[in-house]
CSV table of C-alpha atoms in Angstrom, one decimal:
chain,number,residue,atom,x,y,z
V,1,MET,CA,12.9,6.6,-0.7
V,2,HIS,CA,12.4,9.5,1.8
V,3,VAL,CA,15.0,11.6,3.3
V,4,PRO,CA,15.3,11.0,7.1
V,5,ASP,CA,16.2,13.3,10.0
V,6,GLY,CA,19.8,14.3,10.2
V,7,PHE,CA,20.7,13.8,6.5
V,8,LEU,CA,20.9,17.5,5.8
V,9,ASP,CA,21.9,20.1,8.5
V,10,ALA,CA,19.5,22.3,10.4
V,11,PRO,CA,19.8,25.6,8.4
V,12,THR,CA,19.3,23.7,5.1
V,13,SER,CA,16.2,21.8,6.5
V,14,ALA,CA,14.8,25.2,7.8
V,15,LEU,CA,15.3,26.7,4.3
V,16,THR,CA,13.5,23.8,2.5
V,17,GLY,CA,10.8,23.8,5.1
V,18,ALA,CA,10.2,27.5,4.4
V,19,VAL,CA,10.1,26.9,0.6
V,20,ALA,CA,7.7,24.0,1.1
V,21,VAL,CA,5.4,26.0,3.4
V,22,GLY,CA,5.3,28.8,0.8
V,23,ALA,CA,4.7,26.3,-2.1
V,24,VAL,CA,1.9,24.5,-0.3
V,25,GLY,CA,0.3,27.8,0.7
V,26,LEU,CA,0.3,28.9,-2.9
V,27,ALA,CA,-0.9,25.5,-4.1
V,28,LEU,CA,-3.9,25.7,-1.6
V,29,VAL,CA,-5.0,29.0,-3.3
V,30,LYS,CA,-4.3,27.8,-6.9
V,31,ALA,CA,-5.8,24.4,-6.5
V,32,ARG,CA,-9.2,26.0,-5.9
V,33,ASP,CA,-9.1,27.1,-9.5
V,34,GLU,CA,-8.5,23.6,-10.6
V,35,LEU,CA,-11.2,22.0,-8.3
V,36,ASP,CA,-13.2,24.8,-6.8
V,37,ASP,CA,-15.4,23.7,-3.8
V,38,LYS,CA,-14.6,20.0,-4.6
V,39,THR,CA,-10.9,20.6,-3.4
V,40,ALA,CA,-11.1,18.8,0.0
V,41,PRO,CA,-12.7,15.5,-1.1
V,42,MET,CA,-11.2,15.4,-4.5
V,43,ALA,CA,-7.6,16.2,-3.4
V,44,GLY,CA,-8.0,13.7,-0.5
V,45,LEU,CA,-9.0,10.9,-2.7
V,46,VAL,CA,-6.3,11.6,-5.2
V,47,ALA,CA,-3.8,11.7,-2.3
V,48,ALA,CA,-5.1,8.3,-1.2
V,49,PHE,CA,-4.6,7.1,-4.7
V,50,ILE,CA,-1.0,8.3,-4.9
V,51,PHE,CA,-0.3,6.6,-1.6
V,52,ALA,CA,-1.7,3.4,-2.9
V,53,VAL,CA,0.1,3.6,-6.2
V,54,GLN,CA,3.3,4.0,-4.4
V,55,MET,CA,2.7,0.6,-2.8
V,56,LEU,CA,2.1,-1.1,-6.2
V,57,ASN,CA,5.5,-2.8,-6.9
V,58,PHE,CA,6.6,-3.2,-10.5
V,59,PRO,CA,9.1,-6.0,-10.9
V,60,VAL,CA,12.4,-4.9,-12.6
V,61,GLY,CA,13.7,-8.5,-13.0
V,62,ALA,CA,16.1,-10.5,-10.9
V,63,GLY,CA,13.8,-10.4,-8.0
V,64,THR,CA,13.9,-6.6,-7.5
V,65,SER,CA,11.1,-4.3,-7.9
V,66,GLY,CA,10.5,-0.6,-7.9
V,67,HIS,CA,7.4,1.7,-7.4
V,68,LEU,CA,6.2,4.9,-8.9
V,69,MET,CA,6.8,8.2,-7.1
V,70,GLY,CA,3.8,9.6,-8.9
V,71,GLY,CA,4.5,13.3,-9.0
V,72,ALA,CA,4.4,13.7,-12.8
V,73,LEU,CA,1.5,11.2,-13.0
V,74,ALA,CA,-0.5,13.4,-10.6
V,75,ALA,CA,0.4,16.6,-12.4
V,76,VAL,CA,-0.8,15.3,-15.7
V,77,LEU,CA,-4.0,13.7,-14.2
V,78,VAL,CA,-5.2,16.6,-11.9
V,79,GLY,CA,-3.1,19.6,-12.8
V,80,PRO,CA,0.0,20.8,-11.2
V,81,TRP,CA,-1.3,22.8,-8.2
V,82,THR,CA,-3.6,20.0,-7.0
V,83,ALA,CA,-0.8,17.6,-7.6
V,84,VAL,CA,1.6,19.7,-5.4
V,85,LEU,CA,-1.0,19.6,-2.7
V,86,CYS,CA,-1.8,15.9,-3.0
V,87,VAL,CA,1.9,14.7,-2.9
V,88,SER,CA,2.6,17.1,-0.1
V,89,VAL,CA,-0.3,15.7,2.0
V,90,VAL,CA,0.9,12.1,1.1
V,91,LEU,CA,4.4,13.0,2.5
V,92,LEU,CA,2.8,14.7,5.6
V,93,VAL,CA,0.9,11.6,6.3
V,94,GLN,CA,3.7,9.2,5.7
V,95,SER,CA,5.9,11.3,8.0
V,96,LEU,CA,3.5,11.7,10.9
V,97,LEU,CA,1.5,8.3,10.7
V,98,PHE,CA,4.0,5.9,9.0
V,99,ALA,CA,7.4,7.4,10.3
V,100,ASP,CA,8.5,7.4,6.6
V,101,GLY,CA,10.7,10.5,6.2
V,102,GLY,CA,11.9,12.5,9.1
V,103,ILE,CA,9.7,15.4,10.5
V,104,THR,CA,12.6,17.9,10.1
V,105,ALA,CA,13.2,16.6,6.6
V,106,LEU,CA,9.6,17.0,5.6
V,107,GLY,CA,10.4,20.3,3.8
V,108,THR,CA,13.2,18.6,2.0
V,109,ASN,CA,11.0,15.8,0.9
V,110,ILE,CA,8.2,18.2,-0.2
V,111,VAL,CA,10.7,20.2,-2.2
V,112,LEU,CA,12.1,17.1,-3.8
V,113,MET,CA,9.1,14.8,-4.4
V,114,ALA,CA,6.2,17.2,-4.5
V,115,LEU,CA,7.5,20.4,-6.0
V,116,THR,CA,10.4,19.2,-8.3
V,117,THR,CA,8.8,16.2,-9.7
V,118,VAL,CA,5.4,17.9,-10.3
V,119,LEU,CA,6.8,21.1,-11.7
V,120,VAL,CA,9.3,19.4,-13.9
V,121,GLY,CA,6.8,16.9,-15.1
V,122,TRP,CA,4.1,19.4,-15.8
V,123,LEU,CA,6.5,21.9,-17.6
V,124,VAL,CA,8.0,19.1,-19.8
V,125,PHE,CA,4.5,17.8,-20.5
V,126,ARG,CA,3.2,21.2,-21.6
V,127,VAL,CA,6.2,22.0,-23.7
V,128,LEU,CA,5.9,18.7,-25.6
V,129,GLN,CA,2.1,19.3,-25.9
V,130,LEU,CA,2.9,22.8,-27.5
V,131,VAL,CA,5.6,21.5,-29.8
V,132,LEU,CA,4.2,18.3,-31.0
V,133,PRO,CA,1.0,17.9,-33.2
V,134,LYS,CA,-2.1,18.2,-31.0
V,135,ARG,CA,-3.3,14.6,-31.0
V,136,MET,CA,-4.8,12.6,-28.1
V,137,SER,CA,-2.8,9.6,-29.1
V,138,LEU,CA,0.4,11.4,-28.2
V,139,THR,CA,-0.7,12.3,-24.6
V,140,PRO,CA,0.5,9.0,-22.9
V,141,ALA,CA,4.0,9.3,-24.5
V,142,GLN,CA,4.3,13.0,-23.5
V,143,ALA,CA,3.3,12.1,-20.0
V,144,GLY,CA,5.8,9.3,-20.0
V,145,VAL,CA,8.8,11.5,-21.2
V,146,ALA,CA,7.7,14.1,-18.6
V,147,ALA,CA,7.8,11.5,-15.8
V,148,PHE,CA,11.1,10.2,-17.1
V,149,ALA,CA,12.6,13.7,-17.0
V,150,SER,CA,11.2,14.5,-13.5
V,151,VAL,CA,13.2,11.7,-11.7
V,152,PRO,CA,16.8,12.6,-12.5
V,153,VAL,CA,16.1,16.3,-12.0
V,154,ALA,CA,14.7,15.6,-8.6
V,155,ALA,CA,17.9,13.6,-7.9
V,156,SER,CA,20.0,16.5,-9.1
V,157,VAL,CA,18.1,18.9,-6.8
V,158,PHE,CA,18.8,16.5,-4.0
V,159,VAL,CA,22.5,16.6,-4.8
V,160,LEU,CA,22.3,20.5,-4.8
V,161,LEU,CA,20.8,20.5,-1.4
V,162,TYR,CA,23.4,18.1,-0.2
V,163,ALA,CA,26.1,20.4,-1.5
V,164,VAL,CA,24.6,23.2,0.6
V,165,GLY,CA,23.8,21.3,3.8
V,166,GLY,CA,25.3,17.8,3.6
V,167,THR,CA,26.7,16.2,6.6
V,168,ALA,CA,29.7,14.5,4.9
V,169,ASP,CA,32.2,15.6,2.5
V,170,ILE,CA,31.6,13.4,-0.5
V,171,PRO,CA,33.1,14.6,-3.8
V,172,LEU,CA,30.2,16.2,-5.3
V,173,ASP,CA,30.9,15.1,-9.0
V,174,THR,CA,30.9,11.5,-7.8
V,175,LEU,CA,27.6,12.0,-6.0
V,176,LEU,CA,26.0,13.7,-8.8
V,177,THR,CA,27.2,11.1,-11.4
V,178,ALA,CA,26.0,8.2,-9.1
V,179,MET,CA,22.7,9.8,-8.3
V,180,PHE,CA,22.1,11.0,-11.8
V,181,GLY,CA,23.0,7.7,-13.3
V,182,VAL,CA,20.9,5.6,-10.9
V,183,HIS,CA,17.9,7.9,-11.1
V,184,THR,CA,18.0,8.0,-14.9
V,185,LEU,CA,17.5,4.2,-14.8
V,186,ILE,CA,14.7,4.6,-12.2
V,187,GLY,CA,13.3,7.3,-14.4
V,188,VAL,CA,12.9,4.8,-17.3
V,189,GLY,CA,10.6,2.8,-15.2
V,190,GLU,CA,8.7,5.8,-13.9
V,191,GLY,CA,8.2,7.0,-17.4
V,192,VAL,CA,7.1,3.8,-19.0
V,193,ILE,CA,4.6,3.1,-16.2
V,194,THR,CA,3.3,6.7,-16.1
V,195,GLY,CA,2.9,6.6,-19.9
V,196,LEU,CA,1.0,3.3,-19.8
V,197,ALA,CA,-1.2,4.4,-16.9
V,198,VAL,CA,-2.1,7.6,-18.6
V,199,GLY,CA,-2.9,5.7,-21.8
V,200,ALA,CA,-5.2,3.4,-19.9
V,201,ILE,CA,-7.1,6.4,-18.5
V,202,VAL,CA,-7.3,8.4,-21.6
V,203,ALA,CA,-8.8,5.3,-23.3
V,204,VAL,CA,-11.5,5.1,-20.7
V,205,ARG,CA,-12.1,8.6,-19.3
V,206,PRO,CA,-10.2,11.1,-21.2
V,207,ASP,CA,-12.2,13.8,-19.4
V,208,LEU,CA,-10.4,12.9,-16.1
V,209,VAL,CA,-7.0,13.6,-17.5
V,210,ARG,CA,-6.5,17.3,-17.0
V,211,GLY,CA,-3.5,17.5,-19.3
V,212,ALA,CA,-5.6,16.3,-22.2
V,213,ARG,CA,-8.5,18.7,-21.5
V,214,PRO,CA,-7.3,21.3,-24.1
V,215,LEU,CA,-7.4,18.6,-26.8
V,216,LEU,CA,-10.7,17.3,-25.7
V,217,GLU,CA,-12.3,20.7,-25.9
V,218,SER,CA,-11.1,21.2,-29.5
V,219,ARG,CA,-12.3,17.8,-30.5
V,220,GLU,CA,-15.4,17.9,-32.7
V,221,LEU,CA,-18.4,15.6,-32.6
V,222,VAL,CA,-18.1,13.1,-35.4
V,223,ILE,CA,-21.3,11.3,-36.4
V,224,ARG,CA,-20.4,8.2,-38.3
V,225,GLY,CA,-23.0,6.3,-40.3
V,226,ALA,CA,-23.4,2.6,-39.7
V,227,GLY,CA,-21.0,0.5,-41.6
V,228,SER,CA,-18.5,3.2,-42.4
T,1,MET,CA,-7.6,-4.1,7.8
T,2,GLY,CA,-10.9,-4.7,9.4
T,3,ALA,CA,-10.0,-2.8,12.5
T,4,GLY,CA,-12.6,-0.1,12.5
T,5,HIS,CA,-10.4,2.9,13.1
T,6,GLY,CA,-6.7,3.3,14.0
T,7,HIS,CA,-4.1,2.6,11.3
T,8,LYS,CA,-1.4,0.0,10.9
T,9,LEU,CA,1.1,1.6,13.2
T,10,HIS,CA,-1.2,2.4,16.0
T,11,PHE,CA,-0.6,0.5,19.1
T,12,HIS,CA,-3.8,0.6,21.3
T,13,GLY,CA,-3.1,1.7,24.9
T,14,HIS,CA,-4.1,4.1,27.7
T,15,SER,CA,-0.8,5.4,28.9
T,16,PRO,CA,-0.1,9.1,29.7
T,17,ILE,CA,1.6,9.3,26.3
T,18,HIS,CA,-1.5,8.0,24.5
T,19,ARG,CA,-3.7,10.4,26.4
T,20,ALA,CA,-1.4,13.5,25.9
T,21,PRO,CA,-3.0,16.0,23.5
T,22,ALA,CA,-1.9,15.3,19.9
T,23,HIS,CA,-0.6,18.9,19.2
T,24,LEU,CA,1.8,18.8,22.2
T,25,LYS,CA,3.1,15.4,20.9
T,26,VAL,CA,3.7,16.8,17.4
T,27,LEU,CA,5.5,19.8,18.8
T,28,ALA,CA,7.5,17.6,21.1
T,29,LEU,CA,8.5,15.4,18.2
T,30,LEU,CA,9.4,18.4,16.1
T,31,ALA,CA,11.4,19.9,18.9
T,32,PHE,CA,13.2,16.7,19.7
T,33,ALA,CA,14.1,16.1,16.0
T,34,ILE,CA,15.3,19.6,15.5
T,35,VAL,CA,17.5,19.4,18.6
T,36,VAL,CA,18.9,16.0,17.5
T,37,VAL,CA,19.7,17.4,14.0
T,38,ALA,CA,21.2,20.5,15.2
T,39,THR,CA,23.6,18.8,17.8
T,40,PRO,CA,27.1,18.7,16.5
T,41,ARG,CA,28.2,15.0,15.7
T,42,ASP,CA,31.0,14.9,18.1
T,43,ALA,CA,28.9,15.6,21.2
T,44,HIS,CA,28.5,12.0,22.0
T,45,PRO,CA,27.2,12.2,25.7
T,46,LEU,CA,24.3,14.4,24.3
T,47,PHE,CA,23.2,11.6,21.9
T,48,VAL,CA,23.2,9.1,24.9
T,49,ALA,CA,21.0,11.6,26.7
T,50,TYR,CA,18.6,11.8,23.7
T,51,ALA,CA,18.4,8.1,23.6
T,52,VAL,CA,17.7,7.8,27.3
T,53,VAL,CA,14.8,10.5,27.0
T,54,LEU,CA,13.4,8.6,24.1
T,55,ALA,CA,13.7,5.2,25.9
T,56,VAL,CA,11.9,6.7,28.9
T,57,VAL,CA,9.0,8.1,26.7
T,58,ILE,CA,8.7,4.7,25.0
T,59,GLY,CA,8.7,3.0,28.4
T,60,VAL,CA,6.0,5.2,29.8
T,61,SER,CA,3.9,4.6,26.6
T,62,ARG,CA,4.0,0.9,27.2
T,63,VAL,CA,4.4,0.2,23.5
T,64,PRO,CA,6.7,-2.9,23.3
T,65,PRO,CA,10.2,-1.7,22.1
T,66,THR,CA,10.3,-4.7,19.7
T,67,TYR,CA,7.1,-3.5,18.1
T,68,LEU,CA,8.9,-0.1,17.3
T,69,LEU,CA,12.2,-1.7,16.4
T,70,LYS,CA,10.7,-3.9,13.9
T,71,ARG,CA,9.2,-1.0,12.1
T,72,THR,CA,12.5,1.0,11.8
T,73,VAL,CA,13.0,-0.8,8.5
T,74,VAL,CA,11.7,2.3,6.7
T,75,GLU,CA,15.1,3.9,7.0
T,76,LEU,CA,16.8,1.0,5.4
T,77,PRO,CA,17.8,2.7,2.1
T,78,PHE,CA,19.5,5.4,4.1
T,79,VAL,CA,21.4,2.8,6.2
T,80,VAL,CA,22.9,1.6,3.0
T,81,PHE,CA,24.0,5.1,2.2
T,82,ALA,CA,25.4,5.6,5.7
T,83,VAL,CA,27.5,2.3,5.4
T,84,LEU,CA,28.8,3.4,2.0
T,85,LEU,CA,29.8,6.8,3.2
T,86,PRO,CA,33.2,5.9,4.8
T,87,PHE,CA,34.3,4.4,1.5
T,88,VAL,CA,33.3,7.3,-0.9
T,89,ALA,CA,34.0,10.3,1.3
T,90,THR,CA,37.4,12.0,1.0
T,91,GLY,CA,39.8,13.4,3.6
T,92,PRO,CA,42.3,11.8,5.9
T,93,ARG,CA,42.1,8.0,6.1
T,94,THR,CA,41.9,5.8,9.1
T,95,GLU,CA,41.9,2.0,9.6
T,96,VAL,CA,38.9,0.0,10.6
T,97,LEU,CA,39.3,-3.9,10.8
T,98,GLY,CA,42.2,-3.5,8.4
T,99,VAL,CA,40.4,-1.6,5.8
T,100,ALA,CA,41.4,2.1,5.0
T,101,VAL,CA,38.3,4.3,5.2
T,102,SER,CA,37.8,8.0,5.3
T,103,GLU,CA,37.7,9.5,8.8
T,104,HIS,CA,35.1,12.1,8.0
T,105,GLY,CA,33.0,9.6,6.1
T,106,LEU,CA,33.1,7.2,9.1
T,107,GLU,CA,32.1,10.0,11.5
T,108,ALA,CA,29.3,11.3,9.2
T,109,GLY,CA,28.0,7.7,8.5
T,110,ILE,CA,27.8,7.0,12.2
T,111,ALA,CA,26.1,10.4,12.9
T,112,LEU,CA,23.7,9.8,10.1
T,113,LEU,CA,22.7,6.4,11.5
T,114,VAL,CA,22.4,7.7,15.1
T,115,LYS,CA,20.4,10.9,14.1
T,116,GLY,CA,18.2,8.9,11.6
T,117,THR,CA,17.4,6.2,14.0
T,118,LEU,CA,16.5,8.7,16.9
T,119,GLY,CA,14.2,10.5,14.5
T,120,VAL,CA,12.6,7.3,13.1
T,121,LEU,CA,12.1,6.0,16.6
T,122,ALA,CA,10.6,9.3,17.8
T,123,SER,CA,8.1,9.4,14.8
T,124,LEU,CA,7.2,5.8,15.4
T,125,THR,CA,6.3,6.6,19.0
T,126,LEU,CA,4.1,9.4,17.8
T,127,ALA,CA,2.4,7.2,15.2
T,128,ALA,CA,2.0,4.3,17.6
T,129,THR,CA,0.4,6.4,20.4
T,130,THR,CA,-1.8,8.7,18.4
T,131,GLU,CA,-5.1,8.0,16.6
T,132,PRO,CA,-5.4,9.6,13.2
T,133,GLN,CA,-8.4,11.6,14.3
T,134,ASP,CA,-6.6,13.0,17.3
T,135,LEU,CA,-3.6,13.8,15.1
T,136,LEU,CA,-5.8,15.9,12.7
T,137,LEU,CA,-7.5,17.8,15.6
T,138,GLY,CA,-4.0,18.4,16.9
T,139,LEU,CA,-2.8,19.8,13.6
T,140,GLU,CA,-5.8,22.1,13.5
T,141,ARG,CA,-5.0,23.4,16.9
T,142,LEU,CA,-1.5,24.1,15.7
T,143,ARG,CA,-3.1,26.4,13.0
T,144,VAL,CA,-2.3,24.2,10.1
T,145,PRO,CA,-4.7,25.6,7.4
T,146,GLN,CA,-8.2,24.2,7.6
T,147,GLN,CA,-8.2,23.3,3.9
T,148,LEU,CA,-5.0,21.2,4.4
T,149,VAL,CA,-6.3,19.3,7.5
T,150,GLN,CA,-9.5,18.5,5.5
T,151,ILE,CA,-7.6,17.1,2.6
T,152,MET,CA,-5.6,15.0,5.1
T,153,ALA,CA,-8.8,13.9,6.8
T,154,PHE,CA,-10.2,12.7,3.5
T,155,MET,CA,-7.1,10.9,2.6
T,156,VAL,CA,-6.7,9.2,6.0
T,157,ARG,CA,-10.4,8.2,5.9
T,158,TYR,CA,-10.3,6.7,2.4
T,159,LEU,CA,-6.8,5.3,2.6
T,160,ASP,CA,-7.9,1.9,3.6
T,161,VAL,CA,-10.8,1.9,1.1
T,162,VAL,CA,-8.4,2.8,-1.8
T,163,THR,CA,-5.7,0.4,-0.7
T,164,ASP,CA,-8.2,-2.5,-0.1
T,165,GLU,CA,-9.5,-1.8,-3.6
T,166,MET,CA,-6.0,-2.2,-4.9
T,167,HIS,CA,-5.6,-5.4,-2.9
T,168,ARG,CA,-8.8,-6.7,-4.4
T,169,MET,CA,-7.6,-5.9,-8.0
T,170,ARG,CA,-4.4,-7.9,-7.1
T,171,ILE,CA,-6.4,-10.8,-5.8
T,172,ALA,CA,-8.5,-10.7,-9.1
T,173,ARG,CA,-5.4,-10.6,-11.3
T,174,GLU,CA,-3.7,-13.5,-9.4
T,175,SER,CA,-6.9,-15.7,-9.4
T,176,ARG,CA,-6.7,-15.4,-13.2
T,177,GLY,CA,-3.2,-16.8,-13.1
T,178,PHE,CA,-1.3,-13.4,-13.4
T,179,SER,CA,2.0,-13.0,-11.7
T,180,ALA,CA,4.3,-10.1,-12.2
T,181,ARG,CA,7.9,-11.1,-12.8
T,182,ASP,CA,9.5,-8.8,-15.3
T,183,PRO,CA,8.9,-5.6,-17.3
T,184,ARG,CA,6.9,-7.4,-19.8
T,185,HIS,CA,4.0,-7.4,-17.2
T,186,TRP,CA,4.2,-3.6,-16.7
T,187,PRO,CA,1.2,-2.9,-19.1
T,188,VAL,CA,-1.2,-4.9,-16.9
T,189,LEU,CA,0.0,-3.3,-13.6
T,190,ALA,CA,-0.2,0.2,-15.3
T,191,LYS,CA,-3.7,-0.5,-16.4
T,192,SER,CA,-4.6,-1.5,-12.8
T,193,ALA,CA,-3.0,1.8,-11.6
T,194,GLY,CA,-5.2,3.6,-14.3
T,195,ALA,CA,-8.4,1.8,-13.2
T,196,LEU,CA,-7.5,2.6,-9.5
T,197,PHE,CA,-7.2,6.3,-10.4
T,198,ILE,CA,-10.7,6.3,-12.2
T,199,ARG,CA,-12.2,4.4,-9.3
T,200,SER,CA,-10.7,6.8,-6.7
T,201,TYR,CA,-11.6,10.0,-8.7
T,202,GLU,CA,-15.1,8.8,-9.2
T,203,ARG,CA,-15.5,7.9,-5.6
T,204,GLY,CA,-14.3,11.5,-4.8
T,205,GLU,CA,-17.0,12.8,-6.9
T,206,ARG,CA,-19.6,10.7,-5.3
T,207,VAL,CA,-18.4,11.7,-1.8
T,208,HIS,CA,-18.5,15.2,-2.8
T,209,LEU,CA,-22.1,15.0,-4.1
T,210,ALA,CA,-23.1,13.0,-1.0
T,211,MET,CA,-21.7,15.9,1.2
T,212,LEU,CA,-23.4,18.6,-0.8
T,213,SER,CA,-26.7,16.9,-0.4
T,214,ARG,CA,-26.1,16.9,3.3
T,215,GLY,CA,-25.4,20.6,3.5
T,216,TYR,CA,-21.6,20.8,3.0
T,217,THR,CA,-20.5,24.4,2.5
T,218,GLY,CA,-16.7,23.9,2.5
T,219,ARG,CA,-16.2,23.5,6.3
T,220,LEU,CA,-16.8,20.4,8.3
T,221,PRO,CA,-19.1,20.8,11.4
T,222,ARG,CA,-17.8,19.6,14.6
């Protein structure tokens, strides 16, 4: 669900555009620490993955289905800066090649779906990781909670932007209640599926889950005898 | 999907719009969208003028209007929002077909539909008349950071590979009798998403190694 042209007024779109340019610029520099010279091919492939996973429909029941937004998932899998970069590139390609999301709303879409979901997802994930016991089996659940939290927060940021530059006078408390309520439900799906997907990856290639790397490094090699 | 290059929205043609440099088209789209968004919503003649300009461009591009109109469905969720606006907005009421609705909400809803549709149609025209490779060159000419353009290039190049991979995984699931109907089937789909990530990431590593072995230093040669 991408914001189209004309949803927010021009000054607000310019403001979010400036924020997005700054954030993507910073992410370009910081992502090099996460990926070094592999940045272009790796981030490109991860972006293609996020694009594909957004096309994977999850049935909700009664014939309706939803799909992942993937911001928190990307943050846990490849680190926050690379994730901001990848989701931003996905939004850019969707806007220019698929006409999904207006070009003047690109900044707004990046702020909402790349910046907010990734940052909130990563912060919640890291806080949970620091607070809870350091066990690999908890990583999927932590990622799930992080993804769950990221969706209603992004919806609230949208309401905030709408309060600043909205084009119709909707009572804000009604809008906030509606958006927060609906997106809390959507967040449940996002959280459960993100958690399950991270669980599947942790089981097979834990080294690919960037959020699990501190745990992996502290893990000791165990040599078990046969039959034990 | 087997179409060598081009993407799903591209409409092959040789019109002046197809041949125009991509960076000019992106700038034109941006300027058009900014002007549309910045126009006050009661300036009705201006919106008619914008629609005429857009119609002329689409006419010159020889892309069938039905081709574009069918693809405006991407804005559907916001059409729902625009239709709801008159009912939830506050302010003086007015009557439409015997139903009391908010005057501001009605105006805002219509403005939202008009501006959104103009924007989507303009974006669709760009997408229909521009090859991805030309678009990337155009963005580079617009001084979009080289690194960002490269990431985009890799994404566009492997987009079909990754989505095809996902498609094959779906066929594999369905040929084993799986069909996703309710949330009880989420674990299977989430495992597919996980497998897709591992495959994409490992493909990225292989692509990077293949590029290194061909002398890649962080910049693509032209």
